[in-house]
Tab-separated table of C-alpha atoms in Angstrom:
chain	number	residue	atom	x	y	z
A	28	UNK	CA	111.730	152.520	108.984
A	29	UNK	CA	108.996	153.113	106.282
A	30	UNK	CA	109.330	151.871	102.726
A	31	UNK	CA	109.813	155.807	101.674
A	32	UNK	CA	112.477	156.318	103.954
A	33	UNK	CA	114.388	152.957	103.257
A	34	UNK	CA	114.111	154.522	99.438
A	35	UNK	CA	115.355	157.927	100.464
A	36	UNK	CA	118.300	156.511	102.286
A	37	UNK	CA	119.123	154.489	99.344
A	38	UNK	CA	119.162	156.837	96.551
A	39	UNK	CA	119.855	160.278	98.055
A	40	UNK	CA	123.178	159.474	98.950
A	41	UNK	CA	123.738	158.064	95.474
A	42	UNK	CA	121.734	160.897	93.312
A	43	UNK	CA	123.503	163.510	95.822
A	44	UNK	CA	126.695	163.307	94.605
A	45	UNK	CA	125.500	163.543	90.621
A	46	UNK	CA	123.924	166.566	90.859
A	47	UNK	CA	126.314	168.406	89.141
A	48	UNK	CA	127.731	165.948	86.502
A	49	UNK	CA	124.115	164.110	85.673
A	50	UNK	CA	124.287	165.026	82.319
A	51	UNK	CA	127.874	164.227	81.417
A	52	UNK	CA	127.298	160.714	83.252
A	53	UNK	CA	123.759	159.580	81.678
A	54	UNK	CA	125.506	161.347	77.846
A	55	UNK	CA	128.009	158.634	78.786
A	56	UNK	CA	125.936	155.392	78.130
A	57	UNK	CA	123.316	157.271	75.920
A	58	UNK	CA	126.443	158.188	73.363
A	59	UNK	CA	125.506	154.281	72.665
A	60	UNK	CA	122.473	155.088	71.695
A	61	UNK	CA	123.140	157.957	69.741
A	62	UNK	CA	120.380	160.162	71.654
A	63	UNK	CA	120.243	161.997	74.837
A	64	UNK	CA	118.265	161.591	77.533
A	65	UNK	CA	115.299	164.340	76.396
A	66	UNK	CA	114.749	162.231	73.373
A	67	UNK	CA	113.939	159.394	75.692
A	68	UNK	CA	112.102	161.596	78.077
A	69	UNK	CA	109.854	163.427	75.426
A	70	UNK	CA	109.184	160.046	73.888
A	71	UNK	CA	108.328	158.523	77.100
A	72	UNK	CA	105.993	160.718	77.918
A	73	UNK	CA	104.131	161.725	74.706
A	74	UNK	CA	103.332	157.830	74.774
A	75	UNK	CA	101.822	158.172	78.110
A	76	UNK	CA	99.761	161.291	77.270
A	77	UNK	CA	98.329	159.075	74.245
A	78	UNK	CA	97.429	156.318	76.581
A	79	UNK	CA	95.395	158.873	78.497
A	80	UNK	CA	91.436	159.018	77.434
A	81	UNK	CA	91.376	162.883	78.213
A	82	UNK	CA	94.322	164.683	78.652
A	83	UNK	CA	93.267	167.682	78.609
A	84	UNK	CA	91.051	166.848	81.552
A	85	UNK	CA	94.368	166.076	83.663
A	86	UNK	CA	94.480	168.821	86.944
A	87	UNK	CA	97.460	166.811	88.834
A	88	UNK	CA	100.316	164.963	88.379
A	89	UNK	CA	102.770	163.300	90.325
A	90	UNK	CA	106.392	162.956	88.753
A	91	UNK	CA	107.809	160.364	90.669
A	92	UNK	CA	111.506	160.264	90.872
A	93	UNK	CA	111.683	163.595	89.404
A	94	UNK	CA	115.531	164.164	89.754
A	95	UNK	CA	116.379	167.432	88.491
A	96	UNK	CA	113.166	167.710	87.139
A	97	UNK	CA	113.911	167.845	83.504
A	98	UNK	CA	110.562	165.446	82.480
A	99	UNK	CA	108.509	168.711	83.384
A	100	UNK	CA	108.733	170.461	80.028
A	101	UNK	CA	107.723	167.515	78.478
A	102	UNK	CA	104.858	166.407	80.971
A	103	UNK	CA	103.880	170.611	80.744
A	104	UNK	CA	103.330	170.490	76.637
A	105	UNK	CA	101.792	167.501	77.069
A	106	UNK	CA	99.204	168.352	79.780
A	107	UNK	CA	99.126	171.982	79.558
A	108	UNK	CA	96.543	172.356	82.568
A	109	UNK	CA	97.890	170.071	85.157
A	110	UNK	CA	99.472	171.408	88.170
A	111	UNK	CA	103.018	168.785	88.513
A	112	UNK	CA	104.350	167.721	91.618
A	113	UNK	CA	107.800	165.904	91.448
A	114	UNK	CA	109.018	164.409	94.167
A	115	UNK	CA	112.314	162.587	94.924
A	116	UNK	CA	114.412	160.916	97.728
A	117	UNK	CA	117.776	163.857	96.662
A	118	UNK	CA	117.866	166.855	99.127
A	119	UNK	CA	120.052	168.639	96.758
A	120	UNK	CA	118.561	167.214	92.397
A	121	UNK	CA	115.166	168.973	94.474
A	122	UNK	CA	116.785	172.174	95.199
A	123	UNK	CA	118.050	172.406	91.525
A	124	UNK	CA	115.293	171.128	90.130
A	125	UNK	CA	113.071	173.709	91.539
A	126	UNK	CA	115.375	176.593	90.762
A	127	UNK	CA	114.932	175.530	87.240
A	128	UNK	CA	111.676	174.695	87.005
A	129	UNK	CA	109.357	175.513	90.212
A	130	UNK	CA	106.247	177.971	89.404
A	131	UNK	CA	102.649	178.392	89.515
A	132	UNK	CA	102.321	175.248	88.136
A	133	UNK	CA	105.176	172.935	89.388
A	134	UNK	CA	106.159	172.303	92.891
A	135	UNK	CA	108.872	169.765	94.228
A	136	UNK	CA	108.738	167.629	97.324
A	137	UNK	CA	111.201	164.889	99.073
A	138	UNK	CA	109.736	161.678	99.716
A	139	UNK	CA	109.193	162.346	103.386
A	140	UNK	CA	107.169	165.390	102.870
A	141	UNK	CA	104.393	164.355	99.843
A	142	UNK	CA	101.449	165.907	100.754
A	143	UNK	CA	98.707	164.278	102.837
A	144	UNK	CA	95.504	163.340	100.882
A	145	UNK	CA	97.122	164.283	97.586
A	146	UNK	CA	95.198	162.543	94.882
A	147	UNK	CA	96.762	162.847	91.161
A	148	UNK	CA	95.418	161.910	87.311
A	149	UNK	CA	98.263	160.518	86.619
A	150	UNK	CA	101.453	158.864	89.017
A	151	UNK	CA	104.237	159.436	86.382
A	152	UNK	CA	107.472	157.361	86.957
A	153	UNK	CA	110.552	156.822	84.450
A	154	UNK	CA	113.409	154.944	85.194
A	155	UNK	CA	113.343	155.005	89.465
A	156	UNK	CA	112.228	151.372	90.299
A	157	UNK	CA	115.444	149.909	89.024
A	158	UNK	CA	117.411	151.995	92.335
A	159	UNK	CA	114.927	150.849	94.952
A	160	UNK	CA	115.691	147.657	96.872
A	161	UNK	CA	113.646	144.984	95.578
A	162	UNK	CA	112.081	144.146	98.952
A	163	UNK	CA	111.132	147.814	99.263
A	164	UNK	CA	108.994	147.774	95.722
A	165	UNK	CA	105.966	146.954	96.430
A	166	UNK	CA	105.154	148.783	99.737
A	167	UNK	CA	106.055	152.063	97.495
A	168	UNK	CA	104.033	151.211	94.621
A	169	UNK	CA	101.136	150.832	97.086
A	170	UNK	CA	102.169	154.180	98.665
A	171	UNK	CA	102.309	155.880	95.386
A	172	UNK	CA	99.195	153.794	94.093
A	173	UNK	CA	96.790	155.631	97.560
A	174	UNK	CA	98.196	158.940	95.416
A	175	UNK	CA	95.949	158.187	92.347
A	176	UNK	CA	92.365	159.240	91.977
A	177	UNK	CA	89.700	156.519	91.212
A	178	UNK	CA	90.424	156.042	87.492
A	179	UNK	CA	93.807	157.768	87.615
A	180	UNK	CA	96.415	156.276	85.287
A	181	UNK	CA	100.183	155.175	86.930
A	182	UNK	CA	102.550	155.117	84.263
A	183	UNK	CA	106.052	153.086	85.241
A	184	UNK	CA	108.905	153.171	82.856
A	185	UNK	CA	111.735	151.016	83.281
A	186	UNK	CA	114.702	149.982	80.902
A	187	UNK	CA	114.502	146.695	79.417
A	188	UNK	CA	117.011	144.278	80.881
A	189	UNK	CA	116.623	141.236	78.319
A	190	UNK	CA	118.292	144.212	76.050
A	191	UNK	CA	121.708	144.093	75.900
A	192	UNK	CA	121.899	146.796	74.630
A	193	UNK	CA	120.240	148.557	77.420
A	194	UNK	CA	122.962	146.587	79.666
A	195	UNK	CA	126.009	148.393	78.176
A	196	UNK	CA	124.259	151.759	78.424
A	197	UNK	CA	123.578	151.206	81.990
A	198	UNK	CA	126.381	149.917	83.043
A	199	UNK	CA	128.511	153.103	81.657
A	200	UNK	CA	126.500	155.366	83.688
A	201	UNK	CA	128.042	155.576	87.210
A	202	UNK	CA	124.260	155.018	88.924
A	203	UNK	CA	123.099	152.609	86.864
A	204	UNK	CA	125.731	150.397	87.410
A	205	UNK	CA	124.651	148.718	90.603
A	206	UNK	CA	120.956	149.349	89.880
A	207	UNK	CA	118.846	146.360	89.797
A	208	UNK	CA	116.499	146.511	86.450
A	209	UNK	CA	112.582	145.123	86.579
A	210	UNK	CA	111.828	142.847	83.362
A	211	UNK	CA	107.942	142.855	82.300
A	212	UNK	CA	106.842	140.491	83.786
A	213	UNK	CA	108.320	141.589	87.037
A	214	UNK	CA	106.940	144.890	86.763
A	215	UNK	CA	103.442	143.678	85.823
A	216	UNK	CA	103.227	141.218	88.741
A	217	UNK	CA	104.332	144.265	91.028
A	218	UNK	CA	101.602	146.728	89.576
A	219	UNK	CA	99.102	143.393	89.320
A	220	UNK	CA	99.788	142.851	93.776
A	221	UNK	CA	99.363	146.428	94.472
């Protein structure tokens, strides 16, 4: 079974059965933080456009762990001429995320079904690692790593877990709680092997 398929069995079964009450289940732990998840989205991602030298020269990106796609908006204003591709292990956060968002622009694919030869600007992922399998990691990072152009930028957000604070918030949203968080050091030494 390839890395990409051990992911999608994972986390499509889980993600599957959110769907519908996503945003009532991550407004759950966020309450804690007094902000929803598209302040932590836009935030995440106007960072990442600032760590890129010319965003404006950005054609492709790959949103990693898209869900129901609600990062495009955000990734859109922020590189306005990039085409997106998000891509996820759910049958069903795809389907709504393309009825939302899908256009001449923005495209959605599962896991098992990326493209061959796609090469992307930037590999944009926020808060997926901590639901893969830790023995899984790294043979998708290196998957998703053959997806970048020479010079292409891979941004990976995770939660913090030294923070309890980002403990209690996980651990009131129904996913979250069994997820298995990355701390820096684990995350660099992933990126660093790949």
């Amino acid at each position: 079974m390839t890395a990409m398929a051990l992911m999608e069995t994972a986390s499509s079964t889980v993600f599957d059965q959110y769907v519908e009450e996503y945003e009532a289940a991550c407004q759950c732990g966020l309450s804690l933080a007094g902000e929803n998840r598209d302040f932590f989205a836009r935030k995440r991602v106007e960072f990442t456009r600032r760590r890129c030298r010319d965003a404006g020269g950005l054609t492709r990106i790959i949103d990693f762990g898209c869900g129901l796609g609600h990062t495009v908006p955000y990734l859109q204003q922020s590189f306005p001429q990039a085409l997106i591709l998000g891509i996820d292990a759910s049958h069903r956060a795809l389907e709504a995320a393309a009825k939302v968002y899908a256009g001449p622009a923005v495209d959605f694919a599962h896991v098992d079904f990326v493209p061959t030869g796609i090469r992307a600007d930037l590999v944009y992922c926020n808060g997926v690692f901590h639901h893969i399998d830790p023995a899984v990691r790294p043979t998708i990072v290196s998957q998703m790593i053959t997806w970048l152009r020479p010079g292409g930028l891979f941004a990976l957000w995770e939660n913090n877990p030294w923070n309890p604070g980002t403990r209690l918030v996980m651990k009131r949203i129904p996913f979250d709680r069994d997820a298995i968080p990355l701390s820096y050091r684990e995350t660099s030494r992933l990126l660093s092997e790949a």
